[in-house]
CSV table of C-alpha atoms in Angstrom, one decimal:
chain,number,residue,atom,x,y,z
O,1,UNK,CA,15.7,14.0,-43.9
O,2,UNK,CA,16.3,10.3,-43.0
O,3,UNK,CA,18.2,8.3,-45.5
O,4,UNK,CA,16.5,5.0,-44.7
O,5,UNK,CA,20.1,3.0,-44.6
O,6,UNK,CA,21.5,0.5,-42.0
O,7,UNK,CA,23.6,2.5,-39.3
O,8,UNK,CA,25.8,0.9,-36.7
O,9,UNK,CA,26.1,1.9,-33.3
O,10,UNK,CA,29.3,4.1,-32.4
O,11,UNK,CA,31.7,2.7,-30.3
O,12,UNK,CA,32.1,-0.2,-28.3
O,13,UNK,CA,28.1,-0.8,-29.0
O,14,UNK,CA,27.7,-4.1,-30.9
O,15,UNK,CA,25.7,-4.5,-33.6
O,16,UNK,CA,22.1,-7.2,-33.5
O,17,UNK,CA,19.6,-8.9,-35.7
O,18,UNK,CA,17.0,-7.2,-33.3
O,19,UNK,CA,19.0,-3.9,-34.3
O,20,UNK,CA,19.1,-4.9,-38.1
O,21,UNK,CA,15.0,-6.1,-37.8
O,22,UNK,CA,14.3,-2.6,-36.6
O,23,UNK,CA,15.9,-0.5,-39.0
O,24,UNK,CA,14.5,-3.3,-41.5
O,25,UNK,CA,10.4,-2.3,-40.3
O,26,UNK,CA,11.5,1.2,-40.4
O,27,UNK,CA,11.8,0.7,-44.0
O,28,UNK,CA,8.6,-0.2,-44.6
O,29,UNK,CA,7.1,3.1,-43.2
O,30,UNK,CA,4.3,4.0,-46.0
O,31,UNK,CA,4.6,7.5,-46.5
O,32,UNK,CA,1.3,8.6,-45.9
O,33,UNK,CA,1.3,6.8,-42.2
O,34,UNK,CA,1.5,8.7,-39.5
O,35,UNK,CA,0.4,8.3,-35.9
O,36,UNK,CA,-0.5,10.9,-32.7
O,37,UNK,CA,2.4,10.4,-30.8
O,38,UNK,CA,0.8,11.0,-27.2
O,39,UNK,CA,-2.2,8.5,-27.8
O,40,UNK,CA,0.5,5.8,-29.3
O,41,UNK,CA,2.4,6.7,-25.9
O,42,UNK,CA,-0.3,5.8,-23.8
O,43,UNK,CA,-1.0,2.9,-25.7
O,44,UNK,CA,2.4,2.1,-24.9
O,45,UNK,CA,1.7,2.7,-21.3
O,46,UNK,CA,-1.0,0.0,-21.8
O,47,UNK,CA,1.1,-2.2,-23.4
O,48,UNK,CA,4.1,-1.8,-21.4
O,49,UNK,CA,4.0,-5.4,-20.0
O,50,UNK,CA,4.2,-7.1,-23.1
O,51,UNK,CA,6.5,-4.9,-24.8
O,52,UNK,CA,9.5,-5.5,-21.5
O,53,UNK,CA,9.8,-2.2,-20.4
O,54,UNK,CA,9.4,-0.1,-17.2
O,55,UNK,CA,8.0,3.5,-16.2
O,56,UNK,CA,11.3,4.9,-15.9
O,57,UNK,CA,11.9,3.7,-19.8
O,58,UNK,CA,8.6,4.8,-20.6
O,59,UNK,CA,9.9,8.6,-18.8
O,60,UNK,CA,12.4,8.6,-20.6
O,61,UNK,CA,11.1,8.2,-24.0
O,62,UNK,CA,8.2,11.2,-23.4
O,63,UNK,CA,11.0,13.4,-22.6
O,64,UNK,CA,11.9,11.8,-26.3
O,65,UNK,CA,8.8,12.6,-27.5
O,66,UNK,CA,8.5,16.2,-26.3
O,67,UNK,CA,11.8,16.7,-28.2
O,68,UNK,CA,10.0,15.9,-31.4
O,69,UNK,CA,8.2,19.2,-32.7
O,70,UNK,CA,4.8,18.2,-34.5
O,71,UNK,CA,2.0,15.8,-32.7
O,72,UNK,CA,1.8,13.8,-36.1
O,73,UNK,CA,5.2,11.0,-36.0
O,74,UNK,CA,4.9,10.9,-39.8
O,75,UNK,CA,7.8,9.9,-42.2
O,76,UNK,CA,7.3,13.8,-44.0
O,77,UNK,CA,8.2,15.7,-40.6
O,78,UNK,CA,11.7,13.6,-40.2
O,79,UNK,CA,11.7,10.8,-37.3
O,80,UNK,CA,15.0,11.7,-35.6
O,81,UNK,CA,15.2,13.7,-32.4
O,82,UNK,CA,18.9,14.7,-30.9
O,83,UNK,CA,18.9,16.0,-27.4
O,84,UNK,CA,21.4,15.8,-24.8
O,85,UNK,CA,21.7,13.6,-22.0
O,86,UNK,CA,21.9,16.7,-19.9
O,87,UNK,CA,18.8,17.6,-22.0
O,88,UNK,CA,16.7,14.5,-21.2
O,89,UNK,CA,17.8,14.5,-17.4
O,90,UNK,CA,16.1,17.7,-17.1
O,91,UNK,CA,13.0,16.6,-18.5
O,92,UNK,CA,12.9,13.7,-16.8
O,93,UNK,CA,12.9,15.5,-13.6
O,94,UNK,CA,16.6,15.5,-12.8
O,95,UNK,CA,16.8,11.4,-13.3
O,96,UNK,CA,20.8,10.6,-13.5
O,97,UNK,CA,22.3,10.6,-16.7
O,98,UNK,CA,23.2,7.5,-16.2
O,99,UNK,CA,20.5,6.1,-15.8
O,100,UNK,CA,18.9,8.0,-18.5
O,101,UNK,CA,21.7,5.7,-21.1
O,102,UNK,CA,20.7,2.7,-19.4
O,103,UNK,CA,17.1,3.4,-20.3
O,104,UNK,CA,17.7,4.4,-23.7
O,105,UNK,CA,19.7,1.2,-24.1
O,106,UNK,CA,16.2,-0.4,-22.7
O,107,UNK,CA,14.1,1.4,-25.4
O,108,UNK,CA,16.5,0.1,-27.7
O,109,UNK,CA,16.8,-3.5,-27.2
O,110,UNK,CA,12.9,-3.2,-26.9
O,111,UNK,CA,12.5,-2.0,-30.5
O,112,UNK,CA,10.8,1.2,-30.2
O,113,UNK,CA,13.9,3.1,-30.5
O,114,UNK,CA,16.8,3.2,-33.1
O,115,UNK,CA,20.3,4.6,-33.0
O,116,UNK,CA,21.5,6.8,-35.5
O,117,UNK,CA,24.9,7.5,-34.5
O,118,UNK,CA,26.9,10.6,-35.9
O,119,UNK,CA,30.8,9.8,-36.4
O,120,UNK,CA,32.1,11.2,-33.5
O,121,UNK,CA,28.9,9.4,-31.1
O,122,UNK,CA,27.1,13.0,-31.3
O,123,UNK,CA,24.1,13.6,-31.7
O,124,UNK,CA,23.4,16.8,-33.3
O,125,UNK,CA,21.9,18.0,-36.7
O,126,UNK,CA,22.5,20.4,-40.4
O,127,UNK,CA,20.8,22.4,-41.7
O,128,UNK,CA,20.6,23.5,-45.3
O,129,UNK,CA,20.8,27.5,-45.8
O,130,UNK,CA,17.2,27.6,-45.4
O,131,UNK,CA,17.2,26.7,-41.8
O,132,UNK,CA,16.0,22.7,-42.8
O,133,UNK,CA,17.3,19.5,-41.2
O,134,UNK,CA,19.5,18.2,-44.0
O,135,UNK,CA,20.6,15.4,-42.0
O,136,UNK,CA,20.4,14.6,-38.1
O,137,UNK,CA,21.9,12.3,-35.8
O,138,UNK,CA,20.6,11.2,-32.5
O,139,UNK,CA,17.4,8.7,-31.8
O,140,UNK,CA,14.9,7.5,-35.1
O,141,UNK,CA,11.6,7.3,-33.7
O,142,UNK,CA,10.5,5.1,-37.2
O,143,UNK,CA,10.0,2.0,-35.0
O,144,UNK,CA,7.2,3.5,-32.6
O,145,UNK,CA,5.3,4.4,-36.2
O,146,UNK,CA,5.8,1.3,-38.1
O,147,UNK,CA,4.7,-0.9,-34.5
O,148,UNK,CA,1.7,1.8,-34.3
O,149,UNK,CA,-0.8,-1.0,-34.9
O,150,UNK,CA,1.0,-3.4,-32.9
O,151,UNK,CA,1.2,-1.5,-29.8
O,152,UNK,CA,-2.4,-0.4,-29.9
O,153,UNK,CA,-3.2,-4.1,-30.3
O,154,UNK,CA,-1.3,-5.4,-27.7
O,155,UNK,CA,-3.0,-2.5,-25.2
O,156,UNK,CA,-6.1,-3.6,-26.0
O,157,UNK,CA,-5.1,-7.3,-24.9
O,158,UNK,CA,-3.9,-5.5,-21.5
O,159,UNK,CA,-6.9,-3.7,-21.4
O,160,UNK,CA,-9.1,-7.0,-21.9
O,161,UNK,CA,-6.7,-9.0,-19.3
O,162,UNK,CA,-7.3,-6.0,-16.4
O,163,UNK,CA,-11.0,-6.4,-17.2
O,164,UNK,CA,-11.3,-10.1,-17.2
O,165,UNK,CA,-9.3,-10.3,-14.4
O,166,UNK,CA,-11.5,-7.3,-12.4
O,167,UNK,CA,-14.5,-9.2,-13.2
O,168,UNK,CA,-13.3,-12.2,-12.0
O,169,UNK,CA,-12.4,-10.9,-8.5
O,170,UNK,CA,-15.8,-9.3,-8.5
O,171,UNK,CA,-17.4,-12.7,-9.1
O,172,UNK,CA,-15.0,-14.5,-6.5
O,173,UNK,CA,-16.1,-11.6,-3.9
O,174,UNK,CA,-19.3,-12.5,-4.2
O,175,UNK,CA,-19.2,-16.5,-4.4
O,176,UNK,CA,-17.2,-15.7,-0.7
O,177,UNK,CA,-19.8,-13.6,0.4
O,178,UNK,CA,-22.7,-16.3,-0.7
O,179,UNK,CA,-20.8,-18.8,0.8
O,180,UNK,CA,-20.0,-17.3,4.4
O,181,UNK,CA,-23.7,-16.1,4.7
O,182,UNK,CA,-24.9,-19.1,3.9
O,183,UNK,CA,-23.1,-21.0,5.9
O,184,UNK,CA,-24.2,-18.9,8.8
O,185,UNK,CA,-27.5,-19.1,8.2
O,186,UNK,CA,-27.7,-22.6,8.4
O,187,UNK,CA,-25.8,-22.8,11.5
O,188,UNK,CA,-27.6,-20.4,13.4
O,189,UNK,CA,-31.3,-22.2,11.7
O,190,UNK,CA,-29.6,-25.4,13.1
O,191,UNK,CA,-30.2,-27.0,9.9
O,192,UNK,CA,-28.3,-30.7,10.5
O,193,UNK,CA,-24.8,-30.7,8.1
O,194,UNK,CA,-21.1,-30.4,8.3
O,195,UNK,CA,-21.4,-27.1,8.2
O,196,UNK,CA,-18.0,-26.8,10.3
O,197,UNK,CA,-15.9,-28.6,7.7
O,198,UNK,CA,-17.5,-26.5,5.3
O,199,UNK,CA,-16.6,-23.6,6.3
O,200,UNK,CA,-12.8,-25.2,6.9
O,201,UNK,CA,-12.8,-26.0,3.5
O,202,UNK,CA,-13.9,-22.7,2.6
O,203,UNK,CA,-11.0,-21.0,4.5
O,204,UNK,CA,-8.9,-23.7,2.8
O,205,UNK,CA,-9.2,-22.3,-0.3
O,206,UNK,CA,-9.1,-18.8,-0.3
O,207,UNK,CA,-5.8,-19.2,2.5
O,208,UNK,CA,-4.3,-21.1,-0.8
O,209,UNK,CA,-4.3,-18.4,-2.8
O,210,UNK,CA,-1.2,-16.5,-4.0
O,211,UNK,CA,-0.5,-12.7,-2.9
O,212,UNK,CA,-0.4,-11.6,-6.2
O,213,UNK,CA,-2.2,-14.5,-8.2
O,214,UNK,CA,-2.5,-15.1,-12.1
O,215,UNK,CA,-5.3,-15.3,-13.9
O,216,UNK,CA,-5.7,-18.9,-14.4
O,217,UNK,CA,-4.9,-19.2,-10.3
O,218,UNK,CA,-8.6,-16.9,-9.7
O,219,UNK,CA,-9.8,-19.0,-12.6
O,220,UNK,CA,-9.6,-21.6,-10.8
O,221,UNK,CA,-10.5,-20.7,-7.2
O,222,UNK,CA,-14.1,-19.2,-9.0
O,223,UNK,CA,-14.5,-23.0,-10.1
O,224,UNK,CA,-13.8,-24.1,-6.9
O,225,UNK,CA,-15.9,-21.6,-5.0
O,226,UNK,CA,-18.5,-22.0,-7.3
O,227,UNK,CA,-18.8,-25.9,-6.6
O,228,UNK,CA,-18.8,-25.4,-3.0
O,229,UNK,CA,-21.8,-22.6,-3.3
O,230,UNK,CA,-23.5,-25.0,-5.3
O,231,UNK,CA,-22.4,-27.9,-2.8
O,232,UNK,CA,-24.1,-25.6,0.1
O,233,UNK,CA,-26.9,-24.3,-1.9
O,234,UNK,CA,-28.4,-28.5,-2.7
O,235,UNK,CA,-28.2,-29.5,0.9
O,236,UNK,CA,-30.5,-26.3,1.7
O,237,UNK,CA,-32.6,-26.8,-1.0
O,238,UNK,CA,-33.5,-30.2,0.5
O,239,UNK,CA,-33.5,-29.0,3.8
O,240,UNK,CA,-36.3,-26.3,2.6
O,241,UNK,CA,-38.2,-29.0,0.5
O,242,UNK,CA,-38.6,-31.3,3.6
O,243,UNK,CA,-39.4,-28.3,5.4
O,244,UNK,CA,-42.5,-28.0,3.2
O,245,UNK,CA,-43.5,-31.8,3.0
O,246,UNK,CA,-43.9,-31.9,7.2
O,247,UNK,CA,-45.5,-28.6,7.0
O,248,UNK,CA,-44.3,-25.2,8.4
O,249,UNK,CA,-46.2,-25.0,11.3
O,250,UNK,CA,-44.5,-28.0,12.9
O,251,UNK,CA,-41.3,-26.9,11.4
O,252,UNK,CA,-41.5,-23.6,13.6
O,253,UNK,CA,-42.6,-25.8,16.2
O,254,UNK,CA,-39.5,-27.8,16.5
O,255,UNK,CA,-37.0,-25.2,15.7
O,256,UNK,CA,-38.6,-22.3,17.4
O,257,UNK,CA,-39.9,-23.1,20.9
O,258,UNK,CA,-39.2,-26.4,23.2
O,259,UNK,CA,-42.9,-26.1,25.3
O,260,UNK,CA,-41.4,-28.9,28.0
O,261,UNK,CA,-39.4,-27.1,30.5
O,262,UNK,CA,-38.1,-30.1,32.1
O,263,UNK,CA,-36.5,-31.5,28.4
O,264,UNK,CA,-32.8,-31.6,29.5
O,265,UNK,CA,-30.1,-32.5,26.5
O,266,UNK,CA,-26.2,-31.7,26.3
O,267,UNK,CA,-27.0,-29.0,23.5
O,268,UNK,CA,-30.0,-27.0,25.4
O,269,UNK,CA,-28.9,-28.1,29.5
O,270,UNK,CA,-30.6,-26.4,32.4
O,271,UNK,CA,-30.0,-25.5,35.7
O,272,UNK,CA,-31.8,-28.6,38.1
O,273,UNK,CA,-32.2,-29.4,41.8
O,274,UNK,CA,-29.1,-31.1,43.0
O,275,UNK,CA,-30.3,-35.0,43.9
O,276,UNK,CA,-30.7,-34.7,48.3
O,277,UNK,CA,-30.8,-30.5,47.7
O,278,UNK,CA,-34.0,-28.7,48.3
O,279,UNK,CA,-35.6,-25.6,46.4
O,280,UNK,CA,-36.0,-22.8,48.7
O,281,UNK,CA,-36.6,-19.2,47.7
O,282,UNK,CA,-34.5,-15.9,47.9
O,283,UNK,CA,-36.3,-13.2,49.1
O,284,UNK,CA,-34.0,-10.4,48.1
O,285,UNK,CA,-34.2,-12.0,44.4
O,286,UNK,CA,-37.3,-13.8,44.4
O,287,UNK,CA,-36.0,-16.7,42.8
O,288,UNK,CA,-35.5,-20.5,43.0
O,289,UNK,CA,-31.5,-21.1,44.5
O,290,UNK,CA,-30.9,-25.1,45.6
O,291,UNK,CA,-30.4,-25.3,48.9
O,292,UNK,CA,-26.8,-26.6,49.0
O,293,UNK,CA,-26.7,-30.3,50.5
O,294,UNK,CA,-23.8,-32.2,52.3
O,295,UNK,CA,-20.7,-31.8,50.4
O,296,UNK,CA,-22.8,-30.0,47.2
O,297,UNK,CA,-22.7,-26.6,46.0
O,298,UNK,CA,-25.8,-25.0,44.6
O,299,UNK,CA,-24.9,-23.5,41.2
O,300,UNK,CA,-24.8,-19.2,41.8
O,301,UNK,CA,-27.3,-18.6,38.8
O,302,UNK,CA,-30.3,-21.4,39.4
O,303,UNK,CA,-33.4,-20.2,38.0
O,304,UNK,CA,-37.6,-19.6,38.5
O,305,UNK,CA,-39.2,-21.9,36.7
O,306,UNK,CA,-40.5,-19.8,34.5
O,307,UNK,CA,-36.8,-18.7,33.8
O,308,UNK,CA,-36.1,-22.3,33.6
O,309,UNK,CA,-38.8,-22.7,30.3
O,310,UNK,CA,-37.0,-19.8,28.7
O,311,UNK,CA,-34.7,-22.3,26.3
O,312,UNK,CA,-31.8,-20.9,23.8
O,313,UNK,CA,-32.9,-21.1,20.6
O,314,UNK,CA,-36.1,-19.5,22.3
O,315,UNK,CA,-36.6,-15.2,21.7
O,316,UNK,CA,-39.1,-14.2,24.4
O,317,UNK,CA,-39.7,-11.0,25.9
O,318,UNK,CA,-36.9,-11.2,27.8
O,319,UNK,CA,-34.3,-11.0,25.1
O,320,UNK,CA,-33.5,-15.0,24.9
O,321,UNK,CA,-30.7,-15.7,22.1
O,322,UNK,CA,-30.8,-19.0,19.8
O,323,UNK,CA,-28.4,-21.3,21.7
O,324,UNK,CA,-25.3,-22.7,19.1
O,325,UNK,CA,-23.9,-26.1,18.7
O,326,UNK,CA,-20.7,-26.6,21.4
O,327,UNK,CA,-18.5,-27.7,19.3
O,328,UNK,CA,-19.0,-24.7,16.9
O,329,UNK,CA,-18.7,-22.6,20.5
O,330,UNK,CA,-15.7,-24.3,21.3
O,331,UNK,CA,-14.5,-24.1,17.8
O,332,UNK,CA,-14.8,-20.2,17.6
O,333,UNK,CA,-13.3,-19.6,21.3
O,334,UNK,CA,-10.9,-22.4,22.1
O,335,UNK,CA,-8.8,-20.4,24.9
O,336,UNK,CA,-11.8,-21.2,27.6
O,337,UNK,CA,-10.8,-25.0,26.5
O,338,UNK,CA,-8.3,-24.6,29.3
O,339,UNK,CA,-10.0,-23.4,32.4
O,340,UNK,CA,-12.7,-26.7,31.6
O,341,UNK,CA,-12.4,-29.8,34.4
O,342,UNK,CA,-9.7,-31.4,33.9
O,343,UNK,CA,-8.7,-28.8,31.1
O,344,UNK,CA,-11.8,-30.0,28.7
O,345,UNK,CA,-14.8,-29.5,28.0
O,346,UNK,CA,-16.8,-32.2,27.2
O,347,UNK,CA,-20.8,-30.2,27.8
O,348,UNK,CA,-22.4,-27.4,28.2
O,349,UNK,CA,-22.6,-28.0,31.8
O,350,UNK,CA,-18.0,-28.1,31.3
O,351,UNK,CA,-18.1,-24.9,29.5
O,352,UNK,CA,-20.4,-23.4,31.9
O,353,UNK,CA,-17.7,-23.8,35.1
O,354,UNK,CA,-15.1,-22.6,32.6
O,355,UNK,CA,-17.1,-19.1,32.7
O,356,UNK,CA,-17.6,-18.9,35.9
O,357,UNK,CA,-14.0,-19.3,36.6
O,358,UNK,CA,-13.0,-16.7,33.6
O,359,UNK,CA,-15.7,-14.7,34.9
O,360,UNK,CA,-13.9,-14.2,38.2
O,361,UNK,CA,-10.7,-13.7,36.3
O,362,UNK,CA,-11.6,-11.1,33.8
O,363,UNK,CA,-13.0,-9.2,36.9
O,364,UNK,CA,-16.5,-9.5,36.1
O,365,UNK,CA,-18.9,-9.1,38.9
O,366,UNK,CA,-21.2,-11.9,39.9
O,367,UNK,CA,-24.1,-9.5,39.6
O,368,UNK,CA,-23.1,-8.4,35.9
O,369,UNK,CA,-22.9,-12.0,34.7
O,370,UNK,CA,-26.3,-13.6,36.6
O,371,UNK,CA,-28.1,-10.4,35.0
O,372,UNK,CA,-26.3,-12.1,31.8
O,373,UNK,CA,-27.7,-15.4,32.4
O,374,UNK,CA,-31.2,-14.2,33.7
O,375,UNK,CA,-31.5,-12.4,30.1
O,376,UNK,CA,-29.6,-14.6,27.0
O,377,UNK,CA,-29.5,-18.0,29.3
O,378,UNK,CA,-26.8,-19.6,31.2
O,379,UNK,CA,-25.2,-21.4,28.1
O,380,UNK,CA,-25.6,-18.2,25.8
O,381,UNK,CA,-23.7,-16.4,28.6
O,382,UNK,CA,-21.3,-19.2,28.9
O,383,UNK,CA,-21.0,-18.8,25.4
O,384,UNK,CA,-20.5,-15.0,25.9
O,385,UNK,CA,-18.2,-15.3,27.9
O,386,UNK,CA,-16.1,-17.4,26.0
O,387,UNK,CA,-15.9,-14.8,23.3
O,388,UNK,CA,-14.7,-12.2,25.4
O,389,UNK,CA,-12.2,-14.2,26.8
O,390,UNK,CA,-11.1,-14.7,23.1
O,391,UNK,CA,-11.2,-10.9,22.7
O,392,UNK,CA,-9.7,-9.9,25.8
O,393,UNK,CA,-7.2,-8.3,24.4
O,394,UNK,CA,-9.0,-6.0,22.6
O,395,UNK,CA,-11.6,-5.0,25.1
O,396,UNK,CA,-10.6,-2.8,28.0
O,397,UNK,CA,-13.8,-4.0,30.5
O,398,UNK,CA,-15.2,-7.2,30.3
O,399,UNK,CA,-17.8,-6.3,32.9
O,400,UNK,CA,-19.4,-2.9,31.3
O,401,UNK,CA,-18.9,-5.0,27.8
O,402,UNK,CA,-21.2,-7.8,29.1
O,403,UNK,CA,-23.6,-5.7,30.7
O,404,UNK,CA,-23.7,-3.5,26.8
O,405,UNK,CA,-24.3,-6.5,25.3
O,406,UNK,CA,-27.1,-7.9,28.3
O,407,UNK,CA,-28.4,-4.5,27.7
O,408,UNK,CA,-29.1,-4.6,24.0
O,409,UNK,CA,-30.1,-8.4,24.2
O,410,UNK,CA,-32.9,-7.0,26.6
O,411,UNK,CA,-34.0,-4.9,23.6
O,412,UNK,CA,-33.7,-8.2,21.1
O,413,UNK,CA,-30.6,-5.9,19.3
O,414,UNK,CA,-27.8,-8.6,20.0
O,415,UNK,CA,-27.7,-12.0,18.2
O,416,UNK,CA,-24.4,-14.1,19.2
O,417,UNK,CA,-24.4,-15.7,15.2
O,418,UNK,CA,-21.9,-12.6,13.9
O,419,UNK,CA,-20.1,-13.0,16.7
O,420,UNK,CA,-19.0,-16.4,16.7
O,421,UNK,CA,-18.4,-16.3,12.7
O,422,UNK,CA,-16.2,-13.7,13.2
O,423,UNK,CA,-14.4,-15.4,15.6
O,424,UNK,CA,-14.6,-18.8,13.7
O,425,UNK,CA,-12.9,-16.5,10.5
O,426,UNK,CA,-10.4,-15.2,13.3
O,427,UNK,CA,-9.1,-18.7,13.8
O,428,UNK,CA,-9.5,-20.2,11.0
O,429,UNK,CA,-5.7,-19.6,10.1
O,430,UNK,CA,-3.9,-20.7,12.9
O,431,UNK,CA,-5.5,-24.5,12.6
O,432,UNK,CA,-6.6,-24.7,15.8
O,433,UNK,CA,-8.6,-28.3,17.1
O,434,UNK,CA,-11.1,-28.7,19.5
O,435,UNK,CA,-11.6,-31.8,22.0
């Protein structure tokens, strides 16, 4: 049975006040407590971050525990277990016997583990002539009882922190998700707004945050997140309000279809008759080419005039795709910035004779890409084009890729939104500035 009195440690082993406060609580066992030691060791795998210790502490102590005979730790059973180190190293699945002292020492120091050293530094036990411990020496598990409420409290805080914590990356998730769909939307509804420093801001802060942040780090990025939705979620509010006060049919109007094919701006530019060129018709195409004049060049993908009506922003029958801003373009797929005049790009009409040069360079044929403009539009191909110069690494054919994607733009399955988002996300790190 246990005595109850102060032991030292044997041997070189100094003596603490954590030591002495251990054997202390140990004391104060009430003798009808008793605990289920393999729930209070899971507690204690709950708790281990408060409580200092490690999994290879925590093996070592349910080799301790499988040591002890009865599933109650009660003061009536005797709290003292005495294996070997050889013992423990084979139930900690051959772990070094040194290293199974230094954990011991660990469990120790912690206070879930007290020293009850024999003379000699043995540990070993008597028996009385009825085959009883009378005394043993070796490891008091006393201080795992008397913590028993302790520990089960202080998992229960780990359990609350993991849960709190879960739930807060759940709600970040979907403040990101809100946010980037959002901002997308009003990009490709061309809804007027920063919505490019926006979305830089947005990168901003989730690039800020830690690897493995805290708690009051994802605290604070919700708040931040949250504003910002909230920020995004006003401006189209108003937007949709105004909407309502001119009246939707001359808000589809505007936004949907430009009726005046001759309207010619930097954002929506078409393909006109050179000043001194004359229209004359292909007959192998049947379309409108300008007739190239004296020093000029007709452009390789002029249009019919019913082509010519066919604006981005526009779907028709043909599989026209909603033209985007050119900065956002530019923005998303800076690398055509160098093949512009002049290495710029300062309109549409700029990044259009960047494609046609990357065109030639990515070995696309000239048939591939005028299909390509005759179906999304010469600045949505432009714009295509752009992006699979950014992706050229990844794509093995830049000519069957654009003729898949003219191909399901026929069928009105290919929208250009996703793609320059993704690319816009893509960048986003690196910083990047566009002229």
């Amino acid at each position: 049975m246990e005595t109850g009195s102060v032991t030292t440690p044997f041997g070189r082993r100094s003596m603490t006040l954590g030591m002495l406060a251990s054997q202390v609580m140990a004391g104060e066992i009430k003798p009808d407590q008793s605990v289920d030691k393999w729930k209070l060791f899971r507690a204690l795998c709950e708790a281990k971050p408060l409580l200092g210790i490690g999994d290879r502490a925590l093996a070592v102590l349910n080799a301790l525990l499988s040591f002890y005979p009865k599933n109650e730790l009660a003061q009536g059973n005797g709290l003292i277990v005495f294996p070997s180190n050889i013992q423990l190293s084979l139930r900690t699945h051959g772990m070094a016997e040194q290293t199974v002292r230094r954990h011991l020492a660990a469990l120790v120091d912690a206070g879930l583990l007290l020293r009850k050293d024999s003379p000699n530094g043995k540990r070993y036990v008597r028996r009385d002539r009825a085959g009883e411990v009378d005394e043993a020496f070796g490891f008091s598990l006393a201080p795992l009882l008397a913590r028993a409420d302790e520990i089960e409290q202080l998992a229960a805080e780990v359990m609350a922190e993991r849960l709190h914590v879960q739930r807060l990356r759940e709600r970040i998730t979907l403040c990101r998700r809100d946010i980037a769909k959002l901002i997308e939307a009003a990009v490709e509804e061309e809804i007027p707004g920063d919505w490019q420093g926006l979305y830089r801001e947005f990168r901003d802060l989730i690039e800020g945050l830690p690897r493995s942040p805290t708690t009051a780090q994802l605290e604070l990025l919700l708040d931040e997140l949250t504003g910002l939705r909230t920020n995004i979620l006003n401006r189209l509010e108003i937007q949709v309000k105004s909407t309502k006060q001119r009246g939707n049919a001359d808000y589809i109007e505007r936004h949907i279809q430009n009726s005046n094919p001759e309207s010619i701006s930097e954002v929506e530019p078409g393909f006109e008759t050179k000043q001194g060129a004359t229209a004359e018709p292909d007959n192998d195409r049947g379309t409108v080419t300008a007739a190239k004049g004296r020093g000029e060049t007709g452009h390789p993908f002029a249009q019919t005039e019913e082509e010519q009506s066919r604006r981005p922003g526009v779907r028709n029958d043909g599989g026209g795709l909603k033209a985007f801003p050119l900065g956002l373009v530019l923005q998303a797929c800076p690398e055509i910035l160098a093949y512009g005049p002049d290495g710029a790009i300062r309109n549409w009409r700029d990044l259009m004779a960047a494609a046609v040069i990357v065109r030639s360079m990515l070995g696309v044929s000239p048939s591939a890409y005028e299909e390509a403009a005759n179906v999304m539009g010469p600045e949505n191909a432009a714009t295509v084009m752009a992006c699979i110069l950014e992706r050229g690494g990844h794509i093995n054919s830049a000519g069957g890729y654009l003729r898949g994607l003219t191909r399901r733009s026929e069928k009105g399955e290919f929208a250009i939104g996703p793609m320059l988002m993704a690319l816009l996300r893509a960048n986003a790190p690196a910083g990047r500035k566009v002229g």
